[in-house]
Tab-separated table of C-alpha atoms in Angstrom:
chain	number	residue	atom	x	y	z
A	1	MET	CA	-59.760	-20.096	-68.239
A	2	MET	CA	-61.623	-22.833	-70.054
A	3	ALA	CA	-59.923	-26.194	-70.537
A	4	LEU	CA	-58.743	-27.043	-74.028
A	5	PRO	CA	-61.162	-29.329	-75.891
A	6	LYS	CA	-60.420	-33.048	-76.095
A	7	ILE	CA	-60.086	-34.147	-79.704
A	8	ASP	CA	-61.833	-37.386	-80.638
A	9	LEU	CA	-59.686	-39.649	-82.792
A	10	PRO	CA	-61.112	-41.695	-85.681
A	11	LEU	CA	-61.358	-45.467	-85.322
A	12	PHE	CA	-60.311	-47.975	-87.983
A	13	GLU	CA	-60.637	-51.731	-88.275
A	14	LEU	CA	-57.991	-54.297	-89.160
A	15	THR	CA	-57.782	-58.070	-89.391
A	16	LEU	CA	-55.119	-59.820	-87.324
A	17	PRO	CA	-53.066	-62.126	-89.613
A	18	SER	CA	-52.698	-64.880	-86.992
A	19	THR	CA	-56.399	-65.433	-86.275
A	20	GLY	CA	-58.459	-63.470	-88.809
A	21	LYS	CA	-60.027	-61.615	-85.870
A	22	LYS	CA	-61.198	-58.061	-86.594
A	23	VAL	CA	-60.091	-55.434	-84.069
A	24	LYS	CA	-60.451	-51.664	-83.875
A	25	TYR	CA	-57.600	-49.223	-83.525
A	26	ARG	CA	-56.958	-45.502	-83.458
A	27	PRO	CA	-54.044	-43.705	-85.171
A	28	PHE	CA	-51.149	-42.859	-82.919
A	29	THR	CA	-50.731	-39.289	-81.729
A	30	VAL	CA	-47.709	-37.015	-81.313
A	31	LYS	CA	-47.190	-38.639	-77.919
A	32	GLU	CA	-46.767	-42.101	-79.463
A	33	GLU	CA	-44.691	-40.765	-82.350
A	34	LYS	CA	-42.241	-39.339	-79.818
A	35	VAL	CA	-41.966	-42.757	-78.165
A	36	LEU	CA	-41.007	-44.339	-81.505
A	37	LEU	CA	-38.555	-41.572	-82.411
A	38	VAL	CA	-36.736	-41.798	-79.073
A	39	ALA	CA	-36.413	-45.573	-79.490
A	40	GLN	CA	-35.109	-45.190	-83.052
A	41	GLU	CA	-32.478	-42.678	-81.953
A	42	ALA	CA	-31.314	-45.082	-79.229
A	43	ASP	CA	-30.559	-47.674	-81.960
A	44	ASP	CA	-31.229	-50.423	-79.422
A	45	PRO	CA	-33.376	-53.389	-80.557
A	46	LYS	CA	-34.811	-53.886	-77.071
A	47	GLN	CA	-35.856	-50.230	-76.788
A	48	GLU	CA	-37.469	-50.411	-80.233
A	49	ILE	CA	-39.446	-53.510	-79.255
A	50	LEU	CA	-40.571	-51.936	-75.972
A	51	ALA	CA	-41.618	-48.778	-77.818
A	52	ALA	CA	-43.579	-50.811	-80.365
A	53	LYS	CA	-45.317	-52.671	-77.544
A	54	GLN	CA	-46.278	-49.409	-75.809
A	55	VAL	CA	-47.603	-47.753	-78.974
A	56	VAL	CA	-49.629	-50.746	-80.154
A	57	ASN	CA	-51.006	-51.263	-76.651
A	58	ASN	CA	-52.133	-47.615	-76.567
A	59	CYS	CA	-53.793	-47.706	-79.982
A	60	LEU	CA	-55.562	-51.072	-80.102
A	61	ILE	CA	-59.109	-51.081	-78.737
A	62	ASP	CA	-60.166	-54.018	-76.537
A	63	GLN	CA	-57.173	-56.159	-77.497
A	64	ASP	CA	-54.366	-57.141	-75.133
A	65	VAL	CA	-51.004	-56.703	-76.846
A	66	GLU	CA	-49.559	-59.475	-74.653
A	67	ASP	CA	-51.656	-62.011	-76.576
A	68	LEU	CA	-50.341	-61.003	-80.002
A	69	PRO	CA	-47.713	-62.967	-81.912
A	70	MET	CA	-44.763	-60.760	-82.832
A	71	PHE	CA	-45.715	-60.701	-86.521
A	72	ASP	CA	-49.221	-59.467	-85.592
A	73	LEU	CA	-47.673	-56.634	-83.621
A	74	GLU	CA	-45.381	-55.739	-86.535
A	75	TYR	CA	-48.365	-55.717	-88.899
A	76	VAL	CA	-50.419	-53.496	-86.576
A	77	LEU	CA	-47.512	-51.088	-86.151
A	78	LEU	CA	-47.140	-50.873	-89.925
A	79	LEU	CA	-50.820	-49.959	-90.335
A	80	LEU	CA	-50.552	-47.427	-87.514
A	81	ARG	CA	-47.592	-45.784	-89.256
A	82	SER	CA	-49.541	-45.700	-92.530
A	83	LYS	CA	-52.700	-44.186	-91.021
A	84	SER	CA	-50.985	-41.867	-88.549
A	85	VAL	CA	-48.073	-40.378	-90.485
A	86	ASP	CA	-47.773	-41.297	-94.157
A	87	ASN	CA	-48.119	-44.521	-96.097
A	88	ASN	CA	-45.096	-43.579	-98.231
A	89	VAL	CA	-41.640	-44.047	-96.729
A	90	GLN	CA	-38.455	-42.778	-98.381
A	91	PHE	CA	-35.070	-44.226	-97.455
A	92	SER	CA	-31.596	-44.816	-98.852
A	93	ILE	CA	-29.526	-47.958	-99.229
A	94	GLN	CA	-25.999	-48.723	-100.432
A	95	ASP	CA	-25.935	-50.793	-103.603
A	96	PRO	CA	-23.685	-53.821	-102.986
A	97	GLU	CA	-22.352	-53.818	-106.560
A	98	THR	CA	-21.516	-50.133	-107.086
A	99	GLU	CA	-21.495	-48.931	-103.431
A	100	GLU	CA	-23.600	-45.937	-104.544
A	101	ARG	CA	-26.372	-44.539	-102.357
A	102	VAL	CA	-29.771	-45.329	-103.875
A	103	ASP	CA	-32.974	-43.521	-102.857
A	104	LEU	CA	-35.973	-45.841	-102.598
A	105	GLU	CA	-39.620	-45.488	-101.605
A	106	ILE	CA	-42.226	-47.965	-100.400
A	107	ASP	CA	-45.982	-47.704	-100.025
A	108	LEU	CA	-46.777	-49.268	-96.648
A	109	GLU	CA	-50.305	-50.092	-97.776
A	110	LYS	CA	-48.845	-52.489	-100.357
A	111	VAL	CA	-46.751	-54.437	-97.850
A	112	MET	CA	-48.172	-57.916	-97.352
A	113	MET	CA	-47.739	-60.676	-94.807
A	114	SER	CA	-45.982	-63.703	-96.299
A	115	ASP	CA	-48.117	-66.833	-96.553
A	116	ASN	CA	-46.344	-70.186	-96.799
A	117	LYS	CA	-48.746	-73.018	-97.637
A	118	GLU	CA	-46.437	-75.538	-95.937
A	119	HIS	CA	-46.650	-73.773	-92.581
A	120	SER	CA	-48.156	-75.790	-89.738
A	121	LYS	CA	-48.315	-75.587	-85.952
A	122	GLU	CA	-48.372	-79.388	-85.672
A	123	VAL	CA	-45.353	-81.679	-85.437
A	124	ASN	CA	-45.736	-85.461	-85.457
A	125	ILE	CA	-43.797	-87.039	-82.581
A	126	ASN	CA	-44.831	-90.647	-83.251
A	127	GLU	CA	-47.986	-92.617	-84.032
A	128	ASP	CA	-49.500	-91.649	-80.687
A	129	TYR	CA	-48.460	-88.058	-80.003
A	130	LYS	CA	-48.500	-84.712	-81.782
A	131	LEU	CA	-46.675	-81.594	-80.642
A	132	PHE	CA	-48.474	-78.247	-81.030
A	133	LEU	CA	-46.562	-74.981	-81.243
A	134	LYS	CA	-47.508	-71.361	-80.597
A	135	TYR	CA	-46.135	-68.174	-82.107
A	136	PRO	CA	-43.466	-66.173	-80.253
A	137	ASN	CA	-44.874	-63.011	-78.723
A	138	ILE	CA	-43.314	-59.646	-78.018
A	139	ASP	CA	-42.128	-60.611	-74.526
A	140	ASN	CA	-40.191	-63.537	-76.023
A	141	PHE	CA	-38.391	-61.081	-78.301
A	142	ILE	CA	-37.709	-58.704	-75.405
A	143	ASN	CA	-36.016	-61.567	-73.555
A	144	ILE	CA	-34.042	-62.507	-76.673
A	145	ALA	CA	-32.805	-58.909	-76.982
A	146	ASP	CA	-31.049	-59.362	-73.623
A	147	MET	CA	-29.221	-62.470	-74.811
A	148	ASP	CA	-25.944	-62.759	-76.700
A	149	PRO	CA	-26.962	-63.346	-80.346
A	150	THR	CA	-23.979	-65.688	-80.802
A	151	ASP	CA	-25.126	-67.887	-77.916
A	152	PRO	CA	-26.519	-71.156	-79.343
A	153	LEU	CA	-29.013	-71.220	-76.475
A	154	VAL	CA	-30.891	-68.316	-78.107
A	155	ASN	CA	-32.412	-70.674	-80.667
A	156	TYR	CA	-33.186	-73.198	-77.947
A	157	TYR	CA	-34.923	-70.528	-75.850
A	158	ILE	CA	-37.091	-69.509	-78.807
A	159	MET	CA	-37.974	-73.127	-79.519
A	160	VAL	CA	-38.910	-73.928	-75.921
A	161	SER	CA	-40.892	-70.710	-75.454
A	162	CYS	CA	-43.105	-71.723	-78.387
A	163	LEU	CA	-43.990	-75.189	-77.112
A	164	ASP	CA	-47.742	-75.141	-76.483
A	165	TYR	CA	-48.912	-78.678	-75.720
A	166	ILE	CA	-48.471	-82.316	-76.672
A	167	ALA	CA	-51.531	-84.469	-77.240
A	168	SER	CA	-52.718	-87.963	-78.008
A	169	GLU	CA	-56.273	-89.204	-78.492
A	170	ASP	CA	-56.574	-89.671	-74.730
A	171	GLU	CA	-54.489	-86.991	-73.050
A	172	VAL	CA	-53.172	-83.438	-73.347
A	173	HIS	CA	-50.083	-82.038	-71.638
A	174	HIS	CA	-49.664	-78.226	-71.571
A	175	PHE	CA	-46.023	-77.213	-71.269
A	176	GLU	CA	-46.855	-74.217	-69.065
A	177	GLU	CA	-47.748	-76.700	-66.317
A	178	TYR	CA	-44.240	-78.218	-66.251
A	179	THR	CA	-40.920	-77.050	-64.855
A	180	LYS	CA	-37.962	-75.972	-66.963
A	181	GLU	CA	-36.113	-79.131	-65.926
A	182	GLU	CA	-38.998	-81.345	-67.047
A	183	ILE	CA	-39.210	-79.565	-70.399
A	184	ASP	CA	-35.439	-79.789	-70.903
A	185	SER	CA	-35.616	-83.527	-70.231
A	186	PHE	CA	-38.453	-83.863	-72.731
A	187	MET	CA	-36.503	-81.973	-75.393
A	188	ASP	CA	-33.374	-84.060	-74.780
A	189	ASN	CA	-35.344	-87.087	-75.982
A	190	MET	CA	-36.390	-85.509	-79.295
A	191	THR	CA	-34.881	-86.894	-82.491
A	192	GLY	CA	-33.016	-84.722	-84.992
A	193	GLN	CA	-35.930	-85.010	-87.429
A	194	ILE	CA	-38.418	-83.690	-84.875
A	195	ILE	CA	-36.138	-80.723	-84.150
A	196	LYS	CA	-35.962	-80.035	-87.903
A	197	ASP	CA	-39.764	-80.137	-88.092
A	198	ILE	CA	-39.986	-77.651	-85.214
A	199	GLN	CA	-37.473	-75.380	-86.956
A	200	GLN	CA	-39.584	-75.561	-90.113
A	201	PHE	CA	-42.415	-73.970	-88.117
A	202	PHE	CA	-40.210	-70.907	-87.596
A	203	PHE	CA	-38.829	-70.827	-91.147
A	204	THR	CA	-42.349	-70.795	-92.665
A	205	MET	CA	-44.006	-68.564	-90.055
A	206	PRO	CA	-45.832	-65.467	-91.410
A	207	LYS	CA	-43.693	-62.336	-91.582
A	208	LEU	CA	-43.740	-58.882	-93.108
A	209	ARG	CA	-41.863	-58.983	-96.377
A	210	HIS	CA	-41.627	-56.559	-99.282
A	211	GLU	CA	-39.403	-56.331	-102.357
A	212	VAL	CA	-38.304	-53.044	-103.928
A	213	LYS	CA	-36.797	-53.212	-107.406
A	214	TYR	CA	-34.338	-50.612	-108.682
A	215	THR	CA	-31.658	-50.198	-111.346
A	216	ASN	CA	-28.150	-49.171	-110.276
A	217	LYS	CA	-25.811	-46.893	-112.240
A	218	ASN	CA	-24.348	-49.893	-114.090
A	219	GLY	CA	-27.791	-50.650	-115.472
A	220	THR	CA	-28.184	-53.783	-113.349
A	221	GLU	CA	-31.699	-54.452	-112.070
A	222	ARG	CA	-31.589	-55.370	-108.412
A	223	THR	CA	-34.068	-56.215	-105.664
A	224	PHE	CA	-33.891	-54.911	-102.115
A	225	VAL	CA	-35.820	-57.033	-99.589
A	226	LEU	CA	-37.320	-55.653	-96.382
A	227	GLU	CA	-38.337	-58.071	-93.627
A	228	GLY	CA	-39.532	-57.494	-90.084
A	229	MET	CA	-40.386	-54.421	-88.068
A	230	ARG	CA	-36.956	-52.740	-88.064
A	231	SER	CA	-36.753	-52.820	-91.870
A	232	PHE	CA	-39.940	-50.807	-92.313
A	233	PHE	CA	-39.015	-48.046	-89.883
A	234	VAL	CA	-35.886	-46.846	-91.625
């Protein structure tokens, strides 16, 4: 008996939001769709993140998923869903005013990455030093999924995991070269204003965001906002 033929998949090109780099990808297959469906049915954020990592890693060509910021991975997964299944997604929500179920639809190809002009990776420490931050990646979010969301240390973990390096005109210190204790000591000496500036980096960071307008049965025009990966895979 002859072996079944291997089907060649088409290749597409996308631009990564974080760097502007162009990378190639293939649509996901039934195999990858099953991975996403199983994760959705589990209703476990960690399983959904792991599934997203596996699917994107399978479908990107010559690009290591470990290097991607989380919002890049969300964007790639959105495009994969659009090219592989259908760019139109139907879902239902409960209107907060009338408590009715409302059927909505979004076109994934119209979903954009938010762009805040005030966003910056740099934080001024003093006249001599600047702190440079990096975007959280998928492994950071996997670790967060294991933590108690009410634990105040969750925010601290995210902040510390995104410290890249501190630099002056004469020297550069990469945080990956220092111990946890040394980094904790460094952070203990930060002023409240510096912490606020670091938090601003996260508040203004690019993210998937889309608004869907609808009118409820009372005639009130309302807006439903979708943000992040879980929102777009309803």
